[in-house]
PDB file of N, CA and C in Angstrom:
ATOM      1  N   MET A   1       5.303   8.522 -72.242  1.00 58.00           N
ATOM      2  CA  MET A   1       4.822   8.196 -70.926  1.00 58.00           C
ATOM      3  C   MET A   1       4.028   6.950 -71.114  1.00 58.00           C
ATOM      4  N   ASP A   2       4.655   6.088 -70.316  1.00 65.00           N
ATOM      5  CA  ASP A   2       3.575   4.437 -70.454  1.00 65.00           C
ATOM      6  C   ASP A   2       2.320   4.390 -70.036  1.00 65.00           C
ATOM      7  N   ARG A   3       1.386   3.639 -70.118  1.00 60.00           N
ATOM      8  CA  ARG A   3      -0.014   3.530 -69.756  1.00 60.00           C
ATOM      9  C   ARG A   3       0.238   3.591 -68.189  1.00 60.00           C
ATOM     10  N   GLN A   4       0.954   2.898 -67.359  1.00 59.00           N
ATOM     11  CA  GLN A   4       0.994   2.653 -66.044  1.00 59.00           C
ATOM     12  C   GLN A   4       0.971   3.807 -65.529  1.00 59.00           C
ATOM     13  N   ALA A   5       2.174   4.732 -65.940  1.00 72.00           N
ATOM     14  CA  ALA A   5       2.838   5.751 -65.450  1.00 72.00           C
ATOM     15  C   ALA A   5       1.632   6.945 -65.605  1.00 72.00           C
ATOM     16  N   ARG A   6       0.923   6.753 -66.641  1.00 90.00           N
ATOM     17  CA  ARG A   6       0.098   7.695 -66.615  1.00 90.00           C
ATOM     18  C   ARG A   6      -1.003   7.490 -65.664  1.00 90.00           C
ATOM     19  N   PHE A   7      -1.898   6.147 -65.597  1.00 94.00           N
ATOM     20  CA  PHE A   7      -2.653   5.892 -65.067  1.00 94.00           C
ATOM     21  C   PHE A   7      -2.792   6.759 -63.183  1.00 94.00           C
ATOM     22  N   GLY A   8      -1.156   6.779 -62.801  1.00 95.00           N
ATOM     23  CA  GLY A   8      -1.077   7.141 -61.606  1.00 95.00           C
ATOM     24  C   GLY A   8      -1.200   9.047 -61.451  1.00 95.00           C
ATOM     25  N   GLU A   9      -1.097   9.265 -62.543  1.00 95.00           N
ATOM     26  CA  GLU A   9      -1.266  10.755 -63.035  1.00 95.00           C
ATOM     27  C   GLU A   9      -2.561  10.813 -63.030  1.00 95.00           C
ATOM     28  N   ILE A  10      -3.277  10.452 -63.858  1.00 96.00           N
ATOM     29  CA  ILE A  10      -4.761  10.680 -63.861  1.00 96.00           C
ATOM     30  C   ILE A  10      -5.370  10.383 -62.490  1.00 96.00           C
ATOM     31  N   LEU A  11      -4.922   9.307 -61.583  1.00 97.00           N
ATOM     32  CA  LEU A  11      -5.937   9.065 -60.617  1.00 97.00           C
ATOM     33  C   LEU A  11      -5.754  10.317 -59.309  1.00 97.00           C
ATOM     34  N   LYS A  12      -4.125  10.373 -59.294  1.00 97.00           N
ATOM     35  CA  LYS A  12      -4.214  11.975 -58.450  1.00 97.00           C
ATOM     36  C   LYS A  12      -4.861  12.934 -59.083  1.00 97.00           C
ATOM     37  N   GLU A  13      -4.576  13.085 -60.543  1.00 97.00           N
ATOM     38  CA  GLU A  13      -5.676  14.585 -60.808  1.00 97.00           C
ATOM     39  C   GLU A  13      -6.899  14.437 -60.566  1.00 97.00           C
ATOM     40  N   LEU A  14      -7.670  13.178 -60.617  1.00 97.00           N
ATOM     41  CA  LEU A  14      -8.956  13.268 -60.484  1.00 97.00           C
ATOM     42  C   LEU A  14      -9.436  13.311 -58.771  1.00 97.00           C
ATOM     43  N   ARG A  15      -8.449  13.054 -58.218  1.00 97.00           N
ATOM     44  CA  ARG A  15      -8.396  12.725 -56.664  1.00 97.00           C
ATOM     45  C   ARG A  15      -8.484  14.334 -56.228  1.00 97.00           C
ATOM     46  N   THR A  16      -7.524  15.029 -56.811  1.00 98.00           N
ATOM     47  CA  THR A  16      -7.405  16.382 -56.446  1.00 98.00           C
ATOM     48  C   THR A  16      -8.340  17.308 -56.991  1.00 98.00           C
ATOM     49  N   SER A  17      -9.054  17.033 -57.801  1.00 97.00           N
ATOM     50  CA  SER A  17      -9.790  17.980 -58.541  1.00 97.00           C
ATOM     51  C   SER A  17     -11.195  17.278 -57.616  1.00 97.00           C
ATOM     52  N   LYS A  18     -11.661  16.573 -57.148  1.00 96.00           N
ATOM     53  CA  LYS A  18     -12.411  16.261 -55.996  1.00 96.00           C
ATOM     54  C   LYS A  18     -12.094  16.886 -54.736  1.00 96.00           C
ATOM     55  N   CYS A  19     -10.988  17.488 -54.359  1.00 97.00           N
ATOM     56  CA  CYS A  19     -10.274  18.111 -53.226  1.00 97.00           C
ATOM     57  C   CYS A  19     -10.442  17.101 -52.154  1.00 97.00           C
ATOM     58  N   LEU A  20      -9.999  16.012 -52.510  1.00 97.00           N
ATOM     59  CA  LEU A  20      -9.873  14.338 -51.571  1.00 97.00           C
ATOM     60  C   LEU A  20      -8.248  14.213 -51.254  1.00 97.00           C
ATOM     61  N   GLY A  21      -7.989  14.148 -50.329  1.00 97.00           N
ATOM     62  CA  GLY A  21      -6.720  13.717 -49.793  1.00 97.00           C
ATOM     63  C   GLY A  21      -6.698  11.978 -50.455  1.00 97.00           C
ATOM     64  N   GLN A  22      -5.449  11.492 -50.154  1.00 98.00           N
ATOM     65  CA  GLN A  22      -5.469   9.913 -50.022  1.00 98.00           C
ATOM     66  C   GLN A  22      -6.254   9.098 -49.124  1.00 98.00           C
ATOM     67  N   VAL A  23      -6.572   9.923 -47.880  1.00 98.00           N
ATOM     68  CA  VAL A  23      -7.159   8.874 -46.932  1.00 98.00           C
ATOM     69  C   VAL A  23      -8.782   9.027 -47.151  1.00 98.00           C
ATOM     70  N   ALA A  24      -8.977  10.279 -47.898  1.00 97.00           N
ATOM     71  CA  ALA A  24     -10.587  10.190 -47.777  1.00 97.00           C
ATOM     72  C   ALA A  24     -10.772   9.120 -49.212  1.00 97.00           C
ATOM     73  N   LEU A  25     -10.062   9.426 -50.344  1.00 97.00           N
ATOM     74  CA  LEU A  25     -10.730   8.801 -51.347  1.00 97.00           C
ATOM     75  C   LEU A  25     -10.430   7.071 -51.200  1.00 97.00           C
ATOM     76  N   ALA A  26      -9.364   6.518 -50.227  1.00 98.00           N
ATOM     77  CA  ALA A  26      -9.212   5.318 -49.591  1.00 98.00           C
ATOM     78  C   ALA A  26     -10.382   4.823 -48.983  1.00 98.00           C
ATOM     79  N   LYS A  27     -11.005   6.036 -48.111  1.00 97.00           N
ATOM     80  CA  LYS A  27     -12.167   5.429 -46.983  1.00 97.00           C
ATOM     81  C   LYS A  27     -13.183   5.440 -48.108  1.00 97.00           C
ATOM     82  N   GLU A  28     -13.337   6.085 -49.139  1.00 94.00           N
ATOM     83  CA  GLU A  28     -14.394   5.881 -49.898  1.00 94.00           C
ATOM     84  C   GLU A  28     -14.303   4.575 -50.878  1.00 94.00           C
ATOM     85  N   LEU A  29     -13.478   4.306 -50.975  1.00 95.00           N
ATOM     86  CA  LEU A  29     -13.021   3.041 -51.972  1.00 95.00           C
ATOM     87  C   LEU A  29     -13.042   1.911 -51.171  1.00 95.00           C
ATOM     88  N   GLY A  30     -12.717   1.791 -50.036  1.00 96.00           N
ATOM     89  CA  GLY A  30     -12.801   0.735 -48.912  1.00 96.00           C
ATOM     90  C   GLY A  30     -11.071   0.080 -49.101  1.00 96.00           C
ATOM     91  N   VAL A  31     -10.358   0.884 -49.433  1.00 97.00           N
ATOM     92  CA  VAL A  31      -8.968   0.237 -49.654  1.00 97.00           C
ATOM     93  C   VAL A  31      -8.258   1.277 -48.406  1.00 97.00           C
ATOM     94  N   SER A  32      -7.040   1.250 -48.294  1.00 97.00           N
ATOM     95  CA  SER A  32      -6.388   1.762 -47.427  1.00 97.00           C
ATOM     96  C   SER A  32      -5.437   3.042 -48.122  1.00 97.00           C
ATOM     97  N   LYS A  33      -5.011   3.929 -47.116  1.00 97.00           N
ATOM     98  CA  LYS A  33      -4.208   4.941 -47.757  1.00 97.00           C
ATOM     99  C   LYS A  33      -2.855   4.649 -48.738  1.00 97.00           C
ATOM    100  N   GLY A  34      -2.512   3.516 -47.975  1.00 98.00           N
ATOM    101  CA  GLY A  34      -1.301   3.230 -48.465  1.00 98.00           C
ATOM    102  C   GLY A  34      -1.327   2.474 -50.165  1.00 98.00           C
ATOM    103  N   ILE A  35      -2.365   1.949 -50.329  1.00 98.00           N
ATOM    104  CA  ILE A  35      -2.802   1.512 -51.661  1.00 98.00           C
ATOM    105  C   ILE A  35      -2.867   2.546 -52.635  1.00 98.00           C
ATOM    106  N   ILE A  36      -3.691   3.948 -52.129  1.00 98.00           N
ATOM    107  CA  ILE A  36      -3.973   4.759 -53.129  1.00 98.00           C
ATOM    108  C   ILE A  36      -2.766   5.502 -53.535  1.00 98.00           C
ATOM    109  N   SER A  37      -1.527   5.321 -52.252  1.00 98.00           N
ATOM    110  CA  SER A  37      -0.343   6.123 -52.653  1.00 98.00           C
ATOM    111  C   SER A  37       0.449   5.042 -53.460  1.00 98.00           C
ATOM    112  N   LEU A  38       0.392   4.064 -53.664  1.00 97.00           N
ATOM    113  CA  LEU A  38       1.236   3.146 -54.595  1.00 97.00           C
ATOM    114  C   LEU A  38       0.523   3.027 -56.073  1.00 97.00           C
ATOM    115  N   TRP A  39      -0.602   3.145 -55.791  1.00 96.00           N
ATOM    116  CA  TRP A  39      -1.244   3.233 -57.602  1.00 96.00           C
ATOM    117  C   TRP A  39      -0.700   5.045 -57.815  1.00 96.00           C
ATOM    118  N   GLU A  40      -0.691   5.615 -57.274  1.00 96.00           N
ATOM    119  CA  GLU A  40      -0.651   7.025 -57.624  1.00 96.00           C
ATOM    120  C   GLU A  40       0.969   7.178 -58.072  1.00 96.00           C
ATOM    121  N   ASN A  41       2.097   6.503 -57.672  1.00 95.00           N
ATOM    122  CA  ASN A  41       3.476   6.278 -57.695  1.00 95.00           C
ATOM    123  C   ASN A  41       3.661   5.382 -58.404  1.00 95.00           C
ATOM    124  N   ASN A  42       2.758   4.417 -59.210  1.00 93.00           N
ATOM    125  CA  ASN A  42       2.827   3.629 -59.974  1.00 93.00           C
ATOM    126  C   ASN A  42       3.701   2.452 -59.716  1.00 93.00           C
ATOM    127  N   LEU A  43       3.528   2.043 -58.178  1.00 95.00           N
ATOM    128  CA  LEU A  43       4.413   1.296 -57.543  1.00 95.00           C
ATOM    129  C   LEU A  43       3.199  -0.137 -57.642  1.00 95.00           C
ATOM    130  N   ARG A  44       2.076  -0.289 -57.915  1.00 95.00           N
ATOM    131  CA  ARG A  44       1.104  -1.116 -57.785  1.00 95.00           C
ATOM    132  C   ARG A  44       0.281  -0.733 -58.905  1.00 95.00           C
ATOM    133  N   GLU A  45      -0.321  -1.866 -59.386  1.00 93.00           N
ATOM    134  CA  GLU A  45      -1.295  -1.896 -60.298  1.00 93.00           C
ATOM    135  C   GLU A  45      -2.817  -2.037 -59.783  1.00 93.00           C
ATOM    136  N   PRO A  46      -4.000  -1.553 -59.968  1.00 96.00           N
ATOM    137  CA  PRO A  46      -5.627  -1.543 -59.486  1.00 96.00           C
ATOM    138  C   PRO A  46      -5.484  -3.050 -60.338  1.00 96.00           C
ATOM    139  N   SER A  47      -6.607  -3.876 -59.362  1.00 96.00           N
ATOM    140  CA  SER A  47      -7.276  -4.848 -59.497  1.00 96.00           C
ATOM    141  C   SER A  47      -8.217  -4.709 -60.878  1.00 96.00           C
ATOM    142  N   MET A  48      -8.970  -5.440 -61.445  1.00 97.00           N
ATOM    143  CA  MET A  48      -9.777  -5.197 -62.123  1.00 97.00           C
ATOM    144  C   MET A  48     -10.951  -4.711 -61.619  1.00 97.00           C
ATOM    145  N   SER A  49     -11.448  -5.415 -60.669  1.00 96.00           N
ATOM    146  CA  SER A  49     -12.612  -4.571 -59.396  1.00 96.00           C
ATOM    147  C   SER A  49     -12.273  -3.222 -58.977  1.00 96.00           C
ATOM    148  N   ASN A  50     -11.302  -2.691 -58.512  1.00 97.00           N
ATOM    149  CA  ASN A  50     -10.803  -1.601 -58.437  1.00 97.00           C
ATOM    150  C   ASN A  50     -10.965  -0.678 -59.325  1.00 97.00           C
ATOM    151  N   LEU A  51     -10.462  -1.015 -60.584  1.00 96.00           N
ATOM    152  CA  LEU A  51     -10.527  -0.457 -61.585  1.00 96.00           C
ATOM    153  C   LEU A  51     -12.139  -0.141 -61.918  1.00 96.00           C
ATOM    154  N   ILE A  52     -13.100  -0.938 -62.017  1.00 97.00           N
ATOM    155  CA  ILE A  52     -14.546  -0.827 -61.956  1.00 97.00           C
ATOM    156  C   ILE A  52     -14.666   0.464 -60.815  1.00 97.00           C
ATOM    157  N   THR A  53     -14.349   0.029 -59.550  1.00 97.00           N
ATOM    158  CA  THR A  53     -14.726   1.246 -58.763  1.00 97.00           C
ATOM    159  C   THR A  53     -14.256   2.516 -58.884  1.00 97.00           C
ATOM    160  N   LEU A  54     -13.204   2.453 -59.146  1.00 97.00           N
ATOM    161  CA  LEU A  54     -12.934   3.784 -59.550  1.00 97.00           C
ATOM    162  C   LEU A  54     -13.480   4.577 -60.768  1.00 97.00           C
ATOM    163  N   SER A  55     -13.886   3.941 -61.703  1.00 97.00           N
ATOM    164  CA  SER A  55     -14.439   4.142 -62.812  1.00 97.00           C
ATOM    165  C   SER A  55     -15.770   4.547 -62.522  1.00 97.00           C
ATOM    166  N   GLU A  56     -16.429   3.924 -61.369  1.00 97.00           N
ATOM    167  CA  GLU A  56     -17.785   4.598 -61.331  1.00 97.00           C
ATOM    168  C   GLU A  56     -17.347   5.467 -60.388  1.00 97.00           C
ATOM    169  N   TYR A  57     -16.524   5.873 -59.238  1.00 97.00           N
ATOM    170  CA  TYR A  57     -16.391   6.703 -58.460  1.00 97.00           C
ATOM    171  C   TYR A  57     -16.392   8.111 -59.312  1.00 97.00           C
ATOM    172  N   PHE A  58     -15.539   8.089 -60.175  1.00 97.00           N
ATOM    173  CA  PHE A  58     -15.183   9.342 -60.828  1.00 97.00           C
ATOM    174  C   PHE A  58     -16.027   9.440 -62.180  1.00 97.00           C
ATOM    175  N   ASN A  59     -16.756   8.496 -62.279  1.00 97.00           N
ATOM    176  CA  ASN A  59     -17.910   8.573 -63.341  1.00 97.00           C
ATOM    177  C   ASN A  59     -17.125   8.706 -64.716  1.00 97.00           C
ATOM    178  N   ILE A  60     -16.057   7.957 -64.981  1.00 97.00           N
ATOM    179  CA  ILE A  60     -15.606   8.162 -66.481  1.00 97.00           C
ATOM    180  C   ILE A  60     -15.149   6.691 -66.590  1.00 97.00           C
ATOM    181  N   SER A  61     -14.632   6.426 -67.890  1.00 97.00           N
ATOM    182  CA  SER A  61     -15.004   4.878 -68.287  1.00 97.00           C
ATOM    183  C   SER A  61     -13.331   4.725 -68.117  1.00 97.00           C
ATOM    184  N   ILE A  62     -13.011   3.118 -67.779  1.00 96.00           N
ATOM    185  CA  ILE A  62     -12.010   2.589 -67.362  1.00 96.00           C
ATOM    186  C   ILE A  62     -10.707   2.928 -68.405  1.00 96.00           C
ATOM    187  N   ASP A  63     -11.282   3.428 -69.994  1.00 95.00           N
ATOM    188  CA  ASP A  63     -10.269   3.580 -70.943  1.00 95.00           C
ATOM    189  C   ASP A  63      -9.653   5.048 -70.319  1.00 95.00           C
ATOM    190  N   GLU A  64     -10.439   6.077 -69.860  1.00 95.00           N
ATOM    191  CA  GLU A  64     -10.087   7.354 -69.691  1.00 95.00           C
ATOM    192  C   GLU A  64      -9.076   7.354 -68.319  1.00 95.00           C
ATOM    193  N   LEU A  65      -9.453   6.380 -67.326  1.00 95.00           N
ATOM    194  CA  LEU A  65      -8.944   6.155 -66.384  1.00 95.00           C
ATOM    195  C   LEU A  65      -7.671   5.845 -66.465  1.00 95.00           C
ATOM    196  N   VAL A  66      -7.309   4.902 -67.473  1.00 93.00           N
ATOM    197  CA  VAL A  66      -5.900   4.318 -67.524  1.00 93.00           C
ATOM    198  C   VAL A  66      -5.280   5.150 -68.593  1.00 93.00           C
ATOM    199  N   GLY A  67      -5.553   5.950 -69.582  1.00 92.00           N
ATOM    200  CA  GLY A  67      -5.446   6.802 -70.448  1.00 92.00           C
ATOM    201  C   GLY A  67      -5.363   6.531 -71.650  1.00 92.00           C
ATOM    202  N   ILE A  68      -6.270   5.867 -72.105  1.00 90.00           N
ATOM    203  CA  ILE A  68      -6.426   5.561 -73.296  1.00 90.00           C
ATOM    204  C   ILE A  68      -7.679   5.949 -74.049  1.00 90.00           C
ATOM    205  N   LYS A  69      -7.375   7.050 -75.004  1.00 78.00           N
ATOM    206  CA  LYS A  69      -8.415   7.732 -75.867  1.00 78.00           C
ATOM    207  C   LYS A  69      -9.441   7.081 -76.632  1.00 78.00           C
TER     208      LYS A  69
END
């Protein structure tokens, strides 16, 4: 599995582990629900600023977020 595909999977796992729907996560991050869906389905990559926001929100490193061990 390539890194991009792994990112979508990791993001969905993180979101569901906090019992958040896509709408709730989008609201927390200040993006649209559609963006969350695109990221989770690997149809779009987040910007660096979005990666930073996601890593801070979930309290994990960007490496972990994108599947680098």
